[in-house]
């Protein structure tokens, strides 16, 4: 993506204020997630991988995530 504004020959459609606010909130969350991920990678680079005993198996993480998704989704009759 470009950091430069659009040129005059390509007019940009403006967003509604609520849509722009929602997009900014999404960008802030994405930035926070990226920062958290980068911090984990930096920690691994600095200190090495954690001990296996200190880790959560990916299957447990998957099941917990699927349970969260199912709780968010309305039941279908």
Short mmCIF file of N, CA and C in Angstrom, two decimals:
data_model
loop_
_atom_site.label_atom_id
_atom_site.label_comp_id
_atom_site.label_asym_id
_atom_site.label_seq_id
_atom_site.Cartn_x
_atom_site.Cartn_y
_atom_site.Cartn_z
N UNK A 1 0.84 -1.17 0.00
CA UNK A 1 0.00 0.00 0.00
C UNK A 1 0.88 1.23 0.00
N UNK A 2 0.38 2.24 -0.59
CA UNK A 2 1.16 3.46 -0.73
C UNK A 2 0.89 4.42 0.42
N UNK A 3 1.92 5.11 0.83
CA UNK A 3 1.80 6.14 1.86
C UNK A 3 1.45 7.49 1.23
N UNK A 4 1.47 7.55 -0.12
CA UNK A 4 1.24 8.80 -0.82
C UNK A 4 -0.25 8.98 -1.10
N UNK A 5 -0.73 10.21 -1.05
CA UNK A 5 -2.14 10.46 -1.37
C UNK A 5 -2.40 10.20 -2.85
N UNK A 6 -3.67 9.98 -3.17
CA UNK A 6 -4.04 9.72 -4.56
C UNK A 6 -3.78 10.97 -5.39
N UNK A 7 -3.47 10.76 -6.66
CA UNK A 7 -3.25 11.90 -7.55
C UNK A 7 -4.59 12.48 -7.97
N UNK A 8 -4.56 13.68 -8.50
CA UNK A 8 -5.77 14.40 -8.86
C UNK A 8 -6.57 13.68 -9.93
N UNK A 9 -5.92 12.91 -10.80
CA UNK A 9 -6.65 12.24 -11.89
C UNK A 9 -7.38 10.99 -11.42
N UNK A 10 -7.22 10.59 -10.18
CA UNK A 10 -7.92 9.45 -9.61
C UNK A 10 -8.64 9.91 -8.35
N UNK A 11 -9.87 10.39 -8.51
CA UNK A 11 -10.63 10.86 -7.36
C UNK A 11 -10.98 9.68 -6.46
N UNK A 12 -10.96 9.90 -5.16
CA UNK A 12 -11.27 8.86 -4.18
C UNK A 12 -12.63 9.14 -3.58
N UNK A 13 -13.37 8.08 -3.36
CA UNK A 13 -14.68 8.20 -2.75
C UNK A 13 -14.51 8.29 -1.24
N UNK A 14 -15.10 9.29 -0.64
CA UNK A 14 -15.01 9.49 0.80
C UNK A 14 -15.96 8.54 1.51
N UNK A 15 -15.56 8.09 2.69
CA UNK A 15 -16.39 7.20 3.50
C UNK A 15 -17.29 8.01 4.41
N UNK A 16 -18.38 7.38 4.82
CA UNK A 16 -19.22 7.98 5.85
C UNK A 16 -18.40 8.04 7.14
N UNK A 17 -18.65 9.02 7.99
CA UNK A 17 -17.86 9.14 9.23
C UNK A 17 -17.88 7.87 10.08
N UNK A 18 -19.03 7.22 10.20
CA UNK A 18 -19.10 5.99 11.01
C UNK A 18 -18.26 4.88 10.38
N UNK A 19 -18.28 4.78 9.06
CA UNK A 19 -17.48 3.76 8.38
C UNK A 19 -15.99 4.05 8.54
N UNK A 20 -15.61 5.32 8.45
CA UNK A 20 -14.20 5.69 8.64
C UNK A 20 -13.75 5.38 10.06
N UNK A 21 -14.61 5.67 11.04
CA UNK A 21 -14.27 5.36 12.44
C UNK A 21 -14.11 3.86 12.64
N UNK A 22 -15.00 3.08 12.04
CA UNK A 22 -14.89 1.62 12.13
C UNK A 22 -13.62 1.11 11.51
N UNK A 23 -13.25 1.68 10.38
CA UNK A 23 -12.02 1.28 9.70
C UNK A 23 -10.80 1.63 10.53
N UNK A 24 -10.82 2.80 11.16
CA UNK A 24 -9.70 3.19 12.03
C UNK A 24 -9.59 2.25 13.23
N UNK A 25 -10.74 1.86 13.79
CA UNK A 25 -10.72 0.94 14.93
C UNK A 25 -10.17 -0.42 14.50
N UNK A 26 -10.55 -0.88 13.32
CA UNK A 26 -10.04 -2.15 12.81
C UNK A 26 -8.53 -2.06 12.58
N UNK A 27 -8.08 -0.95 12.03
CA UNK A 27 -6.64 -0.76 11.81
C UNK A 27 -5.88 -0.74 13.12
N UNK A 28 -6.45 -0.10 14.14
CA UNK A 28 -5.78 -0.06 15.45
C UNK A 28 -5.67 -1.46 16.05
N UNK A 29 -6.73 -2.25 15.91
CA UNK A 29 -6.69 -3.63 16.44
C UNK A 29 -5.67 -4.46 15.66
N UNK A 30 -5.65 -4.32 14.34
CA UNK A 30 -4.68 -5.06 13.53
C UNK A 30 -3.25 -4.66 13.91
N UNK A 31 -3.04 -3.37 14.15
CA UNK A 31 -1.71 -2.88 14.55
C UNK A 31 -1.32 -3.45 15.91
N UNK A 32 -2.27 -3.49 16.84
CA UNK A 32 -1.98 -4.03 18.18
C UNK A 32 -1.66 -5.52 18.09
N UNK A 33 -2.39 -6.25 17.26
CA UNK A 33 -2.11 -7.67 17.08
C UNK A 33 -0.73 -7.89 16.47
N UNK A 34 -0.39 -7.07 15.50
CA UNK A 34 0.93 -7.19 14.86
C UNK A 34 2.04 -6.87 15.86
N UNK A 35 1.82 -5.86 16.70
CA UNK A 35 2.81 -5.51 17.72
C UNK A 35 3.00 -6.64 18.72
N UNK A 36 1.89 -7.27 19.11
CA UNK A 36 1.97 -8.39 20.06
C UNK A 36 2.73 -9.56 19.43
N UNK A 37 2.44 -9.86 18.18
CA UNK A 37 3.13 -10.94 17.47
C UNK A 37 4.62 -10.63 17.35
N UNK A 38 4.95 -9.39 17.01
CA UNK A 38 6.35 -9.00 16.89
C UNK A 38 7.06 -9.13 18.23
N UNK A 39 6.37 -8.80 19.32
CA UNK A 39 6.98 -8.92 20.65
C UNK A 39 7.28 -10.38 20.98
N UNK A 40 6.40 -11.27 20.60
CA UNK A 40 6.64 -12.71 20.83
C UNK A 40 7.85 -13.17 20.04
N UNK A 41 7.92 -12.78 18.78
CA UNK A 41 9.07 -13.17 17.95
C UNK A 41 10.38 -12.60 18.50
N UNK A 42 10.35 -11.36 18.97
CA UNK A 42 11.55 -10.76 19.55
C UNK A 42 11.97 -11.49 20.82
N UNK A 43 10.98 -11.90 21.63
CA UNK A 43 11.28 -12.65 22.84
C UNK A 43 11.93 -13.99 22.49
N UNK A 44 11.41 -14.66 21.48
CA UNK A 44 11.98 -15.94 21.06
C UNK A 44 13.41 -15.73 20.55
N UNK A 45 13.62 -14.66 19.77
CA UNK A 45 14.96 -14.38 19.26
C UNK A 45 15.94 -14.10 20.40
N UNK A 46 15.46 -13.40 21.42
CA UNK A 46 16.33 -13.03 22.54
C UNK A 46 16.59 -14.19 23.49
N UNK A 47 15.53 -14.98 23.79
CA UNK A 47 15.63 -15.98 24.85
C UNK A 47 15.52 -17.43 24.38
N UNK A 48 15.27 -17.63 23.11
CA UNK A 48 15.10 -18.99 22.60
C UNK A 48 13.66 -19.46 22.75
N UNK A 49 13.39 -20.65 22.27
CA UNK A 49 12.05 -21.22 22.36
C UNK A 49 11.72 -21.60 23.79
N UNK A 50 10.45 -21.49 24.17
CA UNK A 50 10.07 -21.90 25.52
C UNK A 50 10.12 -23.41 25.66
N UNK A 51 10.21 -23.87 26.90
CA UNK A 51 10.22 -25.31 27.16
C UNK A 51 8.87 -25.91 26.76
N UNK A 52 8.88 -27.11 26.27
CA UNK A 52 7.66 -27.78 25.84
C UNK A 52 6.64 -27.85 26.97
N UNK A 53 7.11 -28.06 28.19
CA UNK A 53 6.21 -28.16 29.34
C UNK A 53 5.46 -26.85 29.60
N UNK A 54 6.01 -25.73 29.15
CA UNK A 54 5.39 -24.42 29.36
C UNK A 54 4.44 -24.03 28.24
N UNK A 55 4.31 -24.87 27.23
CA UNK A 55 3.50 -24.55 26.06
C UNK A 55 2.14 -25.25 26.11
N UNK A 56 1.18 -24.65 25.43
CA UNK A 56 -0.15 -25.24 25.29
C UNK A 56 -0.20 -25.97 23.96
N UNK A 57 -0.63 -27.24 23.95
CA UNK A 57 -0.73 -27.97 22.67
C UNK A 57 -1.67 -27.25 21.70
N UNK A 58 -1.32 -27.27 20.43
CA UNK A 58 -2.13 -26.56 19.45
C UNK A 58 -3.55 -27.12 19.38
N UNK A 59 -3.72 -28.38 19.67
CA UNK A 59 -5.07 -28.95 19.65
C UNK A 59 -5.96 -28.29 20.70
N UNK A 60 -5.40 -28.01 21.88
CA UNK A 60 -6.15 -27.33 22.92
C UNK A 60 -6.50 -25.90 22.51
N UNK A 61 -5.55 -25.23 21.87
CA UNK A 61 -5.80 -23.88 21.39
C UNK A 61 -6.89 -23.88 20.32
N UNK A 62 -6.83 -24.86 19.41
CA UNK A 62 -7.84 -24.97 18.35
C UNK A 62 -9.22 -25.19 18.95
N UNK A 63 -9.33 -26.12 19.88
CA UNK A 63 -10.63 -26.42 20.48
C UNK A 63 -11.19 -25.22 21.23
N UNK A 64 -10.35 -24.49 21.93
CA UNK A 64 -10.80 -23.30 22.65
C UNK A 64 -11.28 -22.24 21.68
N UNK A 65 -10.57 -22.08 20.57
CA UNK A 65 -10.97 -21.10 19.57
C UNK A 65 -12.28 -21.50 18.91
N UNK A 66 -12.43 -22.77 18.58
CA UNK A 66 -13.68 -23.23 17.98
C UNK A 66 -14.85 -23.05 18.95
N UNK A 67 -14.61 -23.27 20.22
CA UNK A 67 -15.67 -23.06 21.21
C UNK A 67 -16.06 -21.58 21.29
N UNK A 68 -15.07 -20.67 21.22
CA UNK A 68 -15.38 -19.24 21.21
C UNK A 68 -16.20 -18.87 19.99
N UNK A 69 -15.82 -19.40 18.82
CA UNK A 69 -16.57 -19.12 17.60
C UNK A 69 -17.99 -19.66 17.69
N UNK A 70 -18.16 -20.87 18.22
CA UNK A 70 -19.49 -21.44 18.34
C UNK A 70 -20.35 -20.64 19.30
N UNK A 71 -19.76 -20.09 20.34
CA UNK A 71 -20.52 -19.29 21.30
C UNK A 71 -20.98 -17.97 20.69
N UNK A 72 -20.24 -17.45 19.73
CA UNK A 72 -20.59 -16.20 19.09
C UNK A 72 -21.67 -16.38 18.03
N UNK A 73 -21.77 -17.59 17.50
CA UNK A 73 -22.69 -17.84 16.39
C UNK A 73 -24.06 -18.24 16.94
N UNK A 74 -25.12 -17.59 16.44
CA UNK A 74 -26.44 -17.96 16.91
C UNK A 74 -26.81 -19.38 16.47
N UNK A 75 -27.53 -20.07 17.32
CA UNK A 75 -27.94 -21.46 17.01
C UNK A 75 -28.95 -21.43 15.88
N UNK A 76 -28.83 -22.41 15.01
CA UNK A 76 -29.77 -22.55 13.89
C UNK A 76 -30.73 -23.68 14.23
N UNK A 77 -32.02 -23.40 14.07
CA UNK A 77 -33.04 -24.42 14.40
C UNK A 77 -33.07 -25.51 13.38
#
